[in-house]
Short mmCIF file of C-alpha atoms in Angstrom, two decimals:
data_model
loop_
_atom_site.label_atom_id
_atom_site.label_comp_id
_atom_site.label_asym_id
_atom_site.label_seq_id
_atom_site.Cartn_x
_atom_site.Cartn_y
_atom_site.Cartn_z
CA MET A 1 -126.81 60.84 72.00
CA THR A 2 -124.57 58.62 74.07
CA GLU A 3 -121.17 58.18 72.56
CA THR A 4 -120.75 54.47 71.94
CA CYS A 5 -118.06 54.72 69.31
CA CYS A 6 -114.38 55.40 69.59
CA PHE A 7 -111.88 56.65 67.07
CA LEU A 8 -108.72 54.62 66.60
CA SER A 9 -105.68 54.46 64.35
CA LEU A 10 -105.66 51.72 61.71
CA ASP A 11 -103.29 49.56 63.73
CA GLU A 12 -105.36 50.03 66.87
CA LEU A 13 -108.44 49.06 64.88
CA ALA A 14 -106.72 45.91 63.58
CA ALA A 15 -105.84 45.02 67.18
CA GLN A 16 -109.58 44.93 67.92
CA VAL A 17 -109.88 41.79 65.77
CA PRO A 18 -108.76 38.92 68.02
CA ASP A 19 -106.97 35.90 66.60
CA GLY A 20 -109.49 33.16 65.95
CA ALA A 21 -112.41 35.59 65.53
CA SER A 22 -115.13 35.17 62.94
CA LEU A 23 -114.72 38.19 60.68
CA ALA A 24 -117.32 39.38 58.18
CA LEU A 25 -115.99 41.23 55.13
CA PRO A 26 -118.03 42.79 52.30
CA LYS A 27 -117.47 42.12 48.62
CA ASP A 28 -114.61 43.93 46.90
CA SER A 29 -116.95 46.36 45.14
CA ALA A 30 -118.86 47.46 48.26
CA GLY A 31 -116.40 48.60 50.89
CA ALA A 32 -113.59 46.06 51.17
CA PRO A 33 -111.38 47.48 53.96
CA MET A 34 -108.02 47.03 52.26
CA ALA A 35 -106.02 49.36 54.52
CA ALA A 36 -107.37 47.49 57.55
CA VAL A 37 -106.56 44.16 55.89
CA ARG A 38 -102.96 45.32 55.51
CA ALA A 39 -102.98 46.34 59.17
CA LEU A 40 -104.25 42.85 60.11
CA VAL A 41 -101.40 41.31 58.13
CA ARG A 42 -98.89 43.67 59.79
CA ARG A 43 -100.05 42.60 63.22
CA GLY A 44 -99.80 38.94 62.26
CA ALA A 45 -103.48 38.07 62.76
CA LYS A 46 -104.14 34.34 62.63
CA ASP A 47 -106.82 31.61 62.72
CA LEU A 48 -109.51 33.98 61.44
CA HIS A 49 -112.81 32.54 60.30
CA LEU A 50 -113.62 34.69 57.30
CA ILE A 51 -117.23 35.25 56.33
CA ASN A 52 -117.52 36.79 52.87
CA VAL A 53 -120.68 38.89 52.52
CA PRO A 54 -121.46 37.30 50.21
CA THR A 55 -118.30 37.16 48.06
CA SER A 56 -114.80 38.54 48.23
CA GLY A 57 -111.62 38.98 46.26
CA LEU A 58 -108.39 40.72 47.10
CA ALA A 59 -109.19 41.14 50.82
CA THR A 60 -109.73 37.42 51.36
CA ASP A 61 -106.89 36.41 49.06
CA ILE A 62 -104.37 38.52 50.97
CA LEU A 63 -105.54 37.30 54.39
CA ILE A 64 -105.35 33.67 53.23
CA GLY A 65 -101.97 34.19 51.56
CA ALA A 66 -100.61 35.76 54.74
CA GLY A 67 -101.72 32.73 56.77
CA ALA A 68 -104.25 34.77 58.75
CA ALA A 69 -107.28 32.55 58.05
CA ARG A 70 -108.15 28.99 59.03
CA LEU A 71 -111.61 28.88 57.47
CA VAL A 72 -113.43 30.77 54.77
CA GLU A 73 -117.18 30.80 54.31
CA THR A 74 -117.95 32.26 50.89
CA SER A 75 -120.11 32.28 47.80
CA GLY A 76 -117.16 33.16 45.60
CA VAL A 77 -113.61 34.46 45.77
CA SER A 78 -112.26 36.03 42.60
CA LEU A 79 -110.16 38.96 41.42
CA GLY A 80 -112.81 39.73 38.79
CA GLU A 81 -111.27 41.06 35.59
CA PHE A 82 -107.85 40.07 36.97
CA GLY A 83 -108.72 36.38 37.15
CA GLY A 84 -108.97 33.78 39.88
CA ALA A 85 -107.88 34.46 43.46
CA PRO A 86 -104.48 32.75 43.46
CA ARG A 87 -103.76 32.34 47.17
CA PHE A 88 -107.34 31.25 47.91
CA ASN A 89 -107.23 28.68 45.11
CA ALA A 90 -103.85 27.34 46.24
CA ALA A 91 -104.88 27.14 49.90
CA VAL A 92 -108.11 25.27 49.09
CA LYS A 93 -106.24 22.79 46.89
CA ALA A 94 -103.58 22.26 49.57
CA GLY A 95 -106.18 21.94 52.32
CA ALA A 96 -104.49 24.86 54.11
CA VAL A 97 -107.86 26.49 54.78
CA THR A 98 -111.21 24.88 55.41
CA ILE A 99 -113.69 25.95 52.75
CA ARG A 100 -117.37 26.33 53.49
CA ASP A 101 -119.03 26.94 50.13
CA ALA A 102 -122.31 28.83 50.24
CA THR A 103 -124.52 30.75 47.84
CA CYS A 104 -124.97 34.54 48.09
CA PRO A 105 -128.56 34.73 49.41
CA ALA A 106 -127.82 31.99 51.99
CA ILE A 107 -125.14 34.18 53.58
CA TYR A 108 -127.48 37.17 53.61
CA ALA A 109 -130.26 34.99 55.06
CA GLY A 110 -128.00 33.75 57.88
CA LEU A 111 -127.05 37.32 58.73
CA GLN A 112 -130.69 38.41 58.52
CA ALA A 113 -131.62 35.70 61.03
CA ALA A 114 -129.00 37.15 63.40
CA GLU A 115 -130.35 40.67 62.76
CA LYS A 116 -133.75 39.52 63.95
CA GLY A 117 -132.41 37.48 66.87
CA LEU A 118 -133.75 34.31 65.23
CA PRO A 119 -132.03 30.90 65.22
CA PHE A 120 -132.51 30.34 61.48
CA MET A 121 -133.97 31.69 58.27
CA PRO A 122 -135.69 29.77 55.46
CA LEU A 123 -134.65 30.21 51.84
CA ARG A 124 -135.98 29.00 48.50
CA GLY A 125 -133.82 27.15 45.99
CA VAL A 126 -130.52 25.35 46.71
CA ILE A 127 -132.17 21.89 47.19
CA GLY A 128 -130.47 19.25 45.06
CA SER A 129 -127.20 21.17 44.79
CA ASP A 130 -123.84 19.95 46.07
CA VAL A 131 -123.59 23.27 47.93
CA LEU A 132 -126.28 21.86 50.23
CA ALA A 133 -124.89 18.31 50.13
CA PHE A 134 -121.62 19.48 51.71
CA ARG A 135 -123.20 21.69 54.39
CA ASP A 136 -123.90 19.60 57.50
CA ASP A 137 -125.08 22.75 59.27
CA TRP A 138 -127.93 23.42 56.79
CA LYS A 139 -131.24 21.60 57.12
CA VAL A 140 -134.23 20.89 54.91
CA ILE A 141 -137.65 20.75 56.51
CA ASP A 142 -141.14 20.27 55.16
CA ASN A 143 -142.82 23.69 54.99
CA PRO A 144 -145.43 23.55 57.80
CA PHE A 145 -147.59 26.14 56.01
CA ALA A 146 -147.53 24.37 52.64
CA GLU A 147 -150.62 24.09 50.51
CA ALA A 148 -149.00 21.25 48.56
CA ALA A 149 -148.66 17.82 50.13
CA VAL A 150 -144.90 18.23 50.47
CA ASP A 151 -142.81 21.36 50.14
CA PRO A 152 -139.17 20.90 51.11
CA LEU A 153 -137.63 24.15 52.35
CA LEU A 154 -134.04 25.02 53.26
CA LEU A 155 -133.22 26.41 56.72
CA LEU A 156 -129.98 28.30 57.36
CA PRO A 157 -128.59 28.82 60.85
CA ALA A 158 -128.07 32.41 61.97
CA ILE A 159 -124.65 33.85 61.17
CA ARG A 160 -123.46 36.04 64.02
CA PRO A 161 -119.94 37.26 63.21
CA GLU A 162 -117.81 38.32 66.16
CA VAL A 163 -116.54 41.22 64.08
CA ALA A 164 -117.76 42.97 60.92
CA LEU A 165 -115.13 45.11 59.20
CA PHE A 166 -115.71 47.40 56.22
CA HIS A 167 -114.71 50.65 54.56
CA ALA A 168 -117.20 53.49 54.10
CA ARG A 169 -117.34 56.96 52.64
CA ARG A 170 -117.61 58.97 55.84
CA ALA A 171 -118.34 59.01 59.55
CA ASP A 172 -119.32 61.87 61.81
CA ARG A 173 -117.75 62.65 65.20
CA LEU A 174 -120.40 60.54 66.95
CA GLY A 175 -119.50 57.43 64.98
CA ASN A 176 -122.52 57.44 62.67
CA VAL A 177 -121.38 55.99 59.35
CA TRP A 178 -122.69 56.92 55.92
CA ILE A 179 -123.22 53.75 53.85
CA GLY A 180 -125.60 55.11 51.20
CA VAL A 181 -127.20 52.36 49.11
CA GLN A 182 -124.78 49.64 50.29
CA GLY A 183 -127.50 48.05 52.38
CA GLU A 184 -125.61 44.82 52.97
CA LEU A 185 -123.19 46.75 55.16
CA ALA A 186 -126.09 47.46 57.52
CA ILE A 187 -127.07 43.77 57.51
CA MET A 188 -123.48 42.84 58.43
CA ALA A 189 -123.31 45.41 61.19
CA HIS A 190 -126.71 44.51 62.63
CA ALA A 191 -125.75 40.83 62.73
CA ALA A 192 -122.23 41.19 64.13
CA GLU A 193 -121.31 41.44 67.80
CA ARG A 194 -118.95 44.32 67.00
CA THR A 195 -118.47 46.44 63.89
CA LEU A 196 -115.23 48.16 62.95
CA VAL A 197 -115.25 50.71 60.16
CA THR A 198 -112.60 52.56 58.21
CA VAL A 199 -113.71 55.75 56.46
CA GLU A 200 -112.45 58.06 53.76
CA GLU A 201 -113.18 61.08 55.94
CA VAL A 202 -114.60 62.18 59.27
CA VAL A 203 -117.07 65.06 58.96
CA GLU A 204 -118.27 67.62 61.49
CA ASP A 205 -121.99 67.42 60.58
CA ASP A 206 -124.19 65.01 62.55
CA LEU A 207 -125.28 62.49 59.87
CA MET A 208 -128.41 61.66 61.89
CA ALA A 209 -129.56 65.27 62.11
CA ARG A 210 -131.31 65.40 58.72
CA GLU A 211 -133.53 62.75 57.14
CA GLU A 212 -131.68 62.94 53.81
CA SER A 213 -128.43 61.82 55.38
CA ALA A 214 -129.94 59.69 58.17
CA ALA A 215 -131.63 57.44 55.57
CA GLY A 216 -128.26 56.23 54.28
CA THR A 217 -126.57 56.14 57.68
CA LEU A 218 -125.59 53.24 59.91
CA PRO A 219 -126.25 54.65 63.38
CA ALA A 220 -123.37 54.68 65.87
CA VAL A 221 -125.25 52.22 68.08
CA TYR A 222 -123.97 49.48 65.77
CA VAL A 223 -120.44 50.85 65.42
CA SER A 224 -117.72 49.88 67.91
CA ALA A 225 -114.83 51.83 66.43
CA VAL A 226 -113.88 53.97 63.45
CA ALA A 227 -110.48 54.62 61.90
CA GLU A 228 -109.91 57.35 59.35
CA ALA A 229 -108.21 55.82 56.30
CA PRO A 230 -108.18 57.97 53.17
CA LYS A 231 -107.99 55.72 50.10
CA GLY A 232 -108.73 52.86 52.48
CA ALA A 233 -110.01 50.60 49.70
CA TRP A 234 -106.84 50.98 47.58
CA PRO A 235 -105.77 49.26 45.36
CA LEU A 236 -109.45 48.52 44.77
CA GLY A 237 -111.60 51.35 43.54
CA PHE A 238 -114.17 52.88 45.85
CA LEU A 239 -117.61 54.03 44.70
CA ASP A 240 -117.24 57.14 42.55
CA LEU A 241 -114.34 58.45 44.64
CA TYR A 242 -111.44 56.69 42.96
CA PRO A 243 -110.99 53.99 40.34
CA ALA A 244 -109.17 50.70 40.86
CA ASP A 245 -105.37 50.88 40.62
CA GLU A 246 -105.24 48.54 37.65
CA ALA A 247 -101.44 48.35 37.47
CA GLN A 248 -101.28 47.37 41.14
CA LEU A 249 -104.02 44.75 40.76
CA ALA A 250 -102.39 43.26 37.67
CA ASP A 251 -99.11 43.16 39.59
CA TYR A 252 -100.80 41.35 42.46
CA ALA A 253 -102.52 38.82 40.18
CA ARG A 254 -99.15 38.01 38.59
CA LEU A 255 -97.03 37.89 41.75
CA ALA A 256 -99.52 35.99 43.90
CA ARG A 257 -99.48 33.00 41.56
CA SER A 258 -96.57 31.71 43.68
CA ALA A 259 -96.06 31.79 47.43
CA GLU A 260 -92.70 33.50 46.86
CA GLY A 261 -94.24 36.15 44.62
CA PHE A 262 -96.96 36.77 47.19
CA ALA A 263 -94.33 37.19 49.92
CA ALA A 264 -92.53 39.71 47.73
CA TYR A 265 -95.80 41.59 47.21
CA LEU A 266 -96.41 41.67 50.96
CA GLU A 267 -92.94 43.07 51.54
CA ARG A 268 -93.84 46.00 49.32
CA GLY A 269 -97.60 46.31 49.68
CA CYS A 270 -97.90 45.92 53.44
CA ALA A 271 -94.88 48.01 54.36
CA PRO A 272 -95.78 50.34 57.26
CA ALA A 273 -95.64 53.44 55.05
CA VAL A 274 -98.24 52.14 52.60
CA GLY A 275 -101.94 52.58 53.00
CA ARG A 276 -101.91 54.12 56.46
CA MET B 1 -125.34 38.88 2.33
CA PRO B 2 -124.35 38.58 6.00
CA LEU B 3 -122.91 41.66 7.60
CA ASP B 4 -119.32 41.69 8.69
CA CYS B 5 -119.51 41.67 12.47
CA ARG B 6 -117.35 40.53 15.36
CA PRO B 7 -118.12 37.22 17.12
CA GLU B 8 -119.05 39.20 20.27
CA GLU B 9 -121.57 41.24 18.26
CA LEU B 10 -123.15 38.06 16.90
CA LEU B 11 -123.49 36.72 20.46
CA ILE B 12 -124.96 39.99 21.71
CA ALA B 13 -127.58 39.95 18.93
CA ALA B 14 -128.42 36.27 19.47
CA ILE B 15 -128.78 36.65 23.25
CA ALA B 16 -130.91 39.78 22.83
CA ARG B 17 -133.38 37.71 20.74
CA LEU B 18 -133.65 35.24 23.65
CA LEU B 19 -134.66 38.15 25.90
CA ARG B 20 -137.65 39.28 23.82
CA GLY B 21 -140.76 39.79 25.88
CA CYS B 22 -138.89 40.28 29.17
CA ARG B 23 -139.80 43.19 31.45
CA ASN B 24 -136.98 42.89 33.98
CA ILE B 25 -133.51 41.55 33.23
CA ALA B 26 -130.72 41.30 35.77
CA VAL B 27 -127.08 40.82 34.80
CA GLY B 28 -124.49 39.55 37.28
CA VAL B 29 -120.83 40.41 37.65
CA SER B 30 -118.19 39.67 34.97
CA SER B 31 -120.83 39.52 32.22
CA PRO B 32 -120.06 42.11 29.53
CA ILE B 33 -121.63 40.19 26.62
CA PRO B 34 -124.90 39.33 28.44
CA GLY B 35 -124.93 42.90 29.76
CA SER B 36 -124.62 44.28 26.24
CA ALA B 37 -127.36 41.90 25.05
CA ALA B 38 -129.70 43.06 27.80
CA LEU B 39 -129.06 46.71 26.88
CA LEU B 40 -129.72 45.86 23.22
CA ALA B 41 -132.96 44.09 24.15
CA ARG B 42 -134.00 47.19 26.05
CA ALA B 43 -133.17 49.46 23.12
CA GLU B 44 -135.20 47.28 20.72
CA SER B 45 -138.12 46.54 23.04
CA GLU B 46 -141.46 48.11 22.23
CA THR B 47 -142.61 47.73 25.82
CA PRO B 48 -140.85 49.04 28.93
CA LEU B 49 -137.86 46.89 29.84
CA ARG B 50 -135.71 47.38 32.91
CA VAL B 51 -132.08 46.22 33.05
CA GLU B 52 -130.18 45.88 36.32
CA LEU B 53 -126.41 45.67 35.86
CA LEU B 54 -124.95 44.50 39.15
CA GLU B 55 -121.42 45.47 38.16
CA SER B 56 -122.28 49.09 37.51
CA LEU B 57 -122.54 51.75 40.22
CA ASP B 58 -125.32 53.68 38.52
CA GLY B 59 -126.55 50.82 36.31
CA ASN B 60 -128.97 49.35 38.83
CA SER B 61 -131.82 50.47 41.04
CA PHE B 62 -130.96 48.56 44.20
CA THR B 63 -131.00 50.75 47.28
CA ARG B 64 -130.40 47.98 49.82
CA GLY B 65 -127.37 46.39 48.18
CA SER B 66 -127.25 43.18 46.17
CA VAL B 67 -129.42 41.34 48.71
CA GLU B 68 -132.28 43.06 46.92
CA LEU B 69 -131.60 41.12 43.70
CA PHE B 70 -132.33 37.86 45.49
CA ASP B 71 -135.48 39.17 47.15
CA ARG B 72 -136.75 40.50 43.83
CA ALA B 73 -136.04 37.16 42.14
CA ALA B 74 -138.00 35.31 44.83
CA GLN B 75 -140.97 37.64 44.30
CA GLY B 76 -141.01 37.09 40.54
CA ARG B 77 -139.69 40.57 39.78
CA ILE B 78 -136.79 39.28 37.62
CA ASP B 79 -137.64 37.58 34.31
CA ALA B 80 -134.18 36.73 33.02
CA PHE B 81 -130.67 36.19 34.37
CA PHE B 82 -127.41 34.74 33.08
CA LEU B 83 -125.26 31.99 34.52
CA GLY B 84 -122.08 30.39 33.29
CA GLY B 85 -119.96 27.56 34.56
CA GLY B 86 -116.54 26.02 34.47
CA GLN B 87 -118.47 22.87 33.59
CA ILE B 88 -121.98 22.50 32.13
CA ASP B 89 -123.50 19.08 31.51
CA GLY B 90 -126.27 17.67 29.32
CA GLN B 91 -128.88 18.01 32.09
CA ALA B 92 -127.95 21.70 32.43
CA ASN B 93 -126.26 21.19 35.80
CA ILE B 94 -123.61 23.86 36.28
CA ASN B 95 -120.34 23.78 38.24
CA LEU B 96 -118.72 27.01 39.37
CA VAL B 97 -116.65 25.42 42.16
CA GLY B 98 -113.96 23.21 40.64
CA THR B 99 -112.87 19.91 39.11
CA GLY B 100 -111.96 16.71 40.92
CA ASP B 101 -112.93 15.62 44.41
CA TYR B 102 -114.47 18.32 46.60
CA PRO B 103 -113.33 20.10 48.74
CA ARG B 104 -109.67 19.76 47.69
CA THR B 105 -110.51 20.18 44.02
CA ALA B 106 -107.67 19.82 41.51
CA VAL B 107 -108.79 23.07 39.92
CA ARG B 108 -110.63 25.59 42.09
CA TRP B 109 -112.95 28.20 40.62
CA PRO B 110 -114.40 31.17 42.53
CA GLY B 111 -117.58 29.54 43.86
CA SER B 112 -121.29 29.17 43.24
CA PHE B 113 -122.26 32.86 43.75
CA GLY B 114 -126.06 33.18 43.56
CA SER B 115 -126.54 30.31 41.09
CA ALA B 116 -127.87 27.73 43.58
CA TYR B 117 -130.78 30.09 44.23
CA LEU B 118 -131.41 32.14 41.08
CA TYR B 119 -131.52 28.99 38.89
CA PHE B 120 -134.68 27.99 40.78
CA LEU B 121 -136.40 31.36 40.81
CA VAL B 122 -135.70 33.22 37.58
CA PRO B 123 -137.98 31.93 34.80
CA ARG B 124 -135.59 32.46 31.93
CA VAL B 125 -131.97 31.62 32.83
CA ILE B 126 -129.60 31.77 29.89
CA LEU B 127 -126.38 29.79 30.20
CA PHE B 128 -123.53 31.59 28.52
CA ARG B 129 -120.01 30.32 28.06
CA GLU B 130 -117.82 31.39 25.15
CA GLU B 131 -115.48 28.40 25.34
CA HIS B 132 -117.10 25.45 23.58
CA SER B 133 -115.00 22.38 24.37
CA ARG B 134 -115.21 18.97 25.99
CA ARG B 135 -113.43 20.49 28.96
CA VAL B 136 -116.45 22.77 29.61
CA LEU B 137 -119.38 20.81 28.12
CA VAL B 138 -119.05 17.56 30.05
CA PRO B 139 -121.17 14.40 30.42
CA LYS B 140 -121.56 15.08 34.16
CA VAL B 141 -120.31 18.00 36.26
CA ASP B 142 -117.89 17.25 39.12
CA PHE B 143 -119.81 19.53 41.51
CA VAL B 144 -123.40 20.68 41.17
CA SER B 145 -123.41 24.37 42.04
CA ALA B 146 -126.99 24.45 40.77
CA PRO B 147 -129.04 21.60 39.29
CA GLY B 148 -130.63 22.01 35.86
CA VAL B 149 -133.78 20.15 36.85
CA SER B 150 -135.47 19.27 40.14
CA ALA B 151 -137.80 16.65 41.55
CA PRO B 152 -141.47 17.61 41.10
CA GLU B 153 -142.01 18.39 44.80
CA VAL B 154 -139.23 21.01 44.85
CA TYR B 155 -140.46 24.60 44.52
CA ARG B 156 -139.06 25.81 41.24
CA ARG B 157 -140.44 28.58 39.09
CA GLY B 158 -137.34 29.02 36.98
CA GLY B 159 -134.44 27.31 35.31
CA PRO B 160 -132.38 26.98 32.15
CA CYS B 161 -133.93 27.91 28.83
CA ALA B 162 -130.90 28.10 26.55
CA LEU B 163 -127.15 27.60 26.32
CA ILE B 164 -125.12 29.81 24.05
CA THR B 165 -121.42 29.28 23.37
CA GLY B 166 -118.90 30.65 20.92
CA LYS B 167 -120.01 28.00 18.41
CA ALA B 168 -123.71 27.35 18.82
CA LEU B 169 -127.07 28.03 20.44
CA PHE B 170 -128.95 25.24 22.24
CA ARG B 171 -132.44 25.24 23.72
CA PHE B 172 -133.07 23.26 26.90
CA ASP B 173 -136.16 21.07 27.07
CA ARG B 174 -137.04 20.89 30.78
CA ASP B 175 -139.42 17.96 30.33
CA ARG B 176 -137.01 15.84 28.34
CA ARG B 177 -134.05 17.12 30.40
CA ARG B 178 -131.96 17.53 27.26
CA PHE B 179 -130.46 20.22 25.08
CA ARG B 180 -131.45 20.59 21.44
CA LEU B 181 -129.13 22.37 19.03
CA GLU B 182 -131.03 25.32 17.63
CA SER B 183 -128.41 26.93 15.43
CA LEU B 184 -124.72 27.01 14.56
CA HIS B 185 -122.86 30.31 14.52
CA PRO B 186 -121.45 31.22 11.10
CA GLY B 187 -118.15 29.46 10.47
CA HIS B 188 -118.94 26.41 12.63
CA ASP B 189 -120.30 23.06 11.48
CA LEU B 190 -122.22 20.24 13.09
CA ALA B 191 -119.32 17.79 12.95
CA ASP B 192 -117.14 20.21 14.92
CA VAL B 193 -119.86 20.88 17.51
CA LEU B 194 -120.48 17.13 17.94
CA GLU B 195 -116.75 16.63 18.34
CA THR B 196 -116.31 19.38 20.94
CA THR B 197 -119.45 18.76 23.03
CA GLY B 198 -119.04 16.23 25.84
CA PHE B 199 -122.75 15.49 26.27
CA ASP B 200 -125.44 14.09 23.95
CA PHE B 201 -127.92 16.52 22.47
CA ASP B 202 -130.68 16.48 19.88
CA HIS B 203 -130.19 18.15 16.51
CA ASP B 204 -131.47 18.37 12.95
CA ALA B 205 -129.42 16.78 10.19
CA ALA B 206 -128.71 20.24 8.81
CA PRO B 207 -129.04 22.79 11.66
CA ALA B 208 -129.88 26.42 10.95
CA ALA B 209 -127.29 29.18 11.12
CA THR B 210 -127.44 31.69 14.00
CA ALA B 211 -128.61 34.96 12.51
CA GLY B 212 -126.26 37.89 12.93
CA PRO B 213 -127.37 41.46 13.63
CA ASP B 214 -128.93 43.41 10.78
CA ALA B 215 -127.56 46.86 9.91
CA ALA B 216 -129.86 48.73 12.31
CA THR B 217 -129.09 46.35 15.18
CA LEU B 218 -125.38 46.53 14.53
CA GLU B 219 -125.55 50.30 14.61
CA MET B 220 -127.40 50.09 17.92
CA ILE B 221 -124.77 47.73 19.36
CA ARG B 222 -121.84 49.89 18.28
CA GLY B 223 -123.52 53.12 19.39
CA PRO B 224 -125.68 53.41 22.50
CA VAL B 225 -125.09 49.86 23.75
CA ALA B 226 -121.31 50.20 23.49
CA ARG B 227 -121.32 53.54 25.30
CA GLU B 228 -123.52 52.24 28.10
CA ILE B 229 -121.66 48.97 28.68
CA ALA B 230 -118.34 50.86 28.75
CA LYS B 231 -119.38 52.38 32.09
CA ALA B 232 -119.40 48.92 33.70
CA TYR B 233 -116.80 47.17 31.52
CA PRO B 234 -114.33 49.71 30.14
CA LYS B 235 -111.72 47.13 29.15
CA PHE B 236 -114.26 45.00 27.28
CA ALA B 237 -115.68 48.02 25.49
CA ALA B 238 -112.26 49.30 24.47
CA ARG B 239 -111.38 45.91 22.99
CA VAL B 240 -114.66 45.11 21.20
CA PHE B 241 -115.92 48.57 20.29
CA PRO B 242 -112.71 50.50 19.63
CA ARG B 243 -114.54 53.23 17.69
CA ALA B 244 -117.47 53.77 20.07
#
């Protein structure tokens, strides 16, 4: 196999996300790359166009709070049991970020169009909602294959992120990444121009060598770079490896209610010694 | 003599009754009470019933991530789902985005999630919101995350069937585009529900009371259901089922 992947430090990985890039991030429960998000904040990333696949929480809230994002395309941003996403909510109200509200399957459908090299993907539902009313880039056509006289059908333009960034359980030395049943990570990676991955561990076995492991593996052909980041989803939990750091998340939810509190959190939470 | 049960246990029992006859129920994130109700419906069902808990690592059978939920819904493989809303109006429109003028809403909520899609495709959507107030149950939502009804030419195999709050259970009549009060939870009266509901609805002069769980059902809720839901919602389970 040709080696297409390279191994980087977290800060080198964060440097691979240019200012202004469209950046796809998975939901908080399926590989949110929190250590890499902190590295993006440390390097002062700005003007990012965040694409939540299909929702987000802490990762998006921190990037917005740190002034790293100009636009967020999402189906929902929330801290789950810890309440609303305070910096997201404040930035939307203040007009500090442009919001592009979507619905979960529409984001998947846009990425799936990109996966297939298609300009758009149709999707059922959504017609008559204000989600559609406020999306100038979505179109409704009459289904050309319809049996009924009229059958309005939503079309979504392909979503081709410049960068997809997520955290996964493991990679091998060739850059193959184990994603298990988190299939949306494969959709993201297939659709994106480049995919950057942080992993809990790098293993010596070739993940593609056996069918049992290959079935849950994102092949290195889709992976531009990997950084090893043990506990890279902290303070979120990650699969069955570690639970959420509830004290830390409660602390964040409380502090981030104000811009000052958020700044204080960043001082502590994004300090170079943390999460590397 | 009604059993002494917690309000959450009454809701779980009432929602489980709405799920009778389902074969496949999916439960979204942040939904411990609907999740418990789905598990109770499964425990009490005489025919095979599958429950997919999105929040739980081992509580669902998706092997391609949550995208699979939406594909299954479109194929008719999901019979029931739950939606909520910061605002719900009398035509069963729901708003999960915020209040005031979009996009710079005065109050911003997380977003529409899968509602704009699943509301069209899942036959039995149950609206669940514990808070029953004029703030939530409004004459008209400020933002339609998902419409309760659609024009006849729009492909729609699903939609709202009921709304259950902390005070009452309503059924939605899709033809008349209106809610009808089906029952009041114990301890709540019609005058109070009329006072705290911002939209018009149909009702009997003396509405029925929502039935609570019987002894066997309550035992089921506090036993196997409580243990199972604790895997996805440990904080909820610790609060509501302290002895489970």
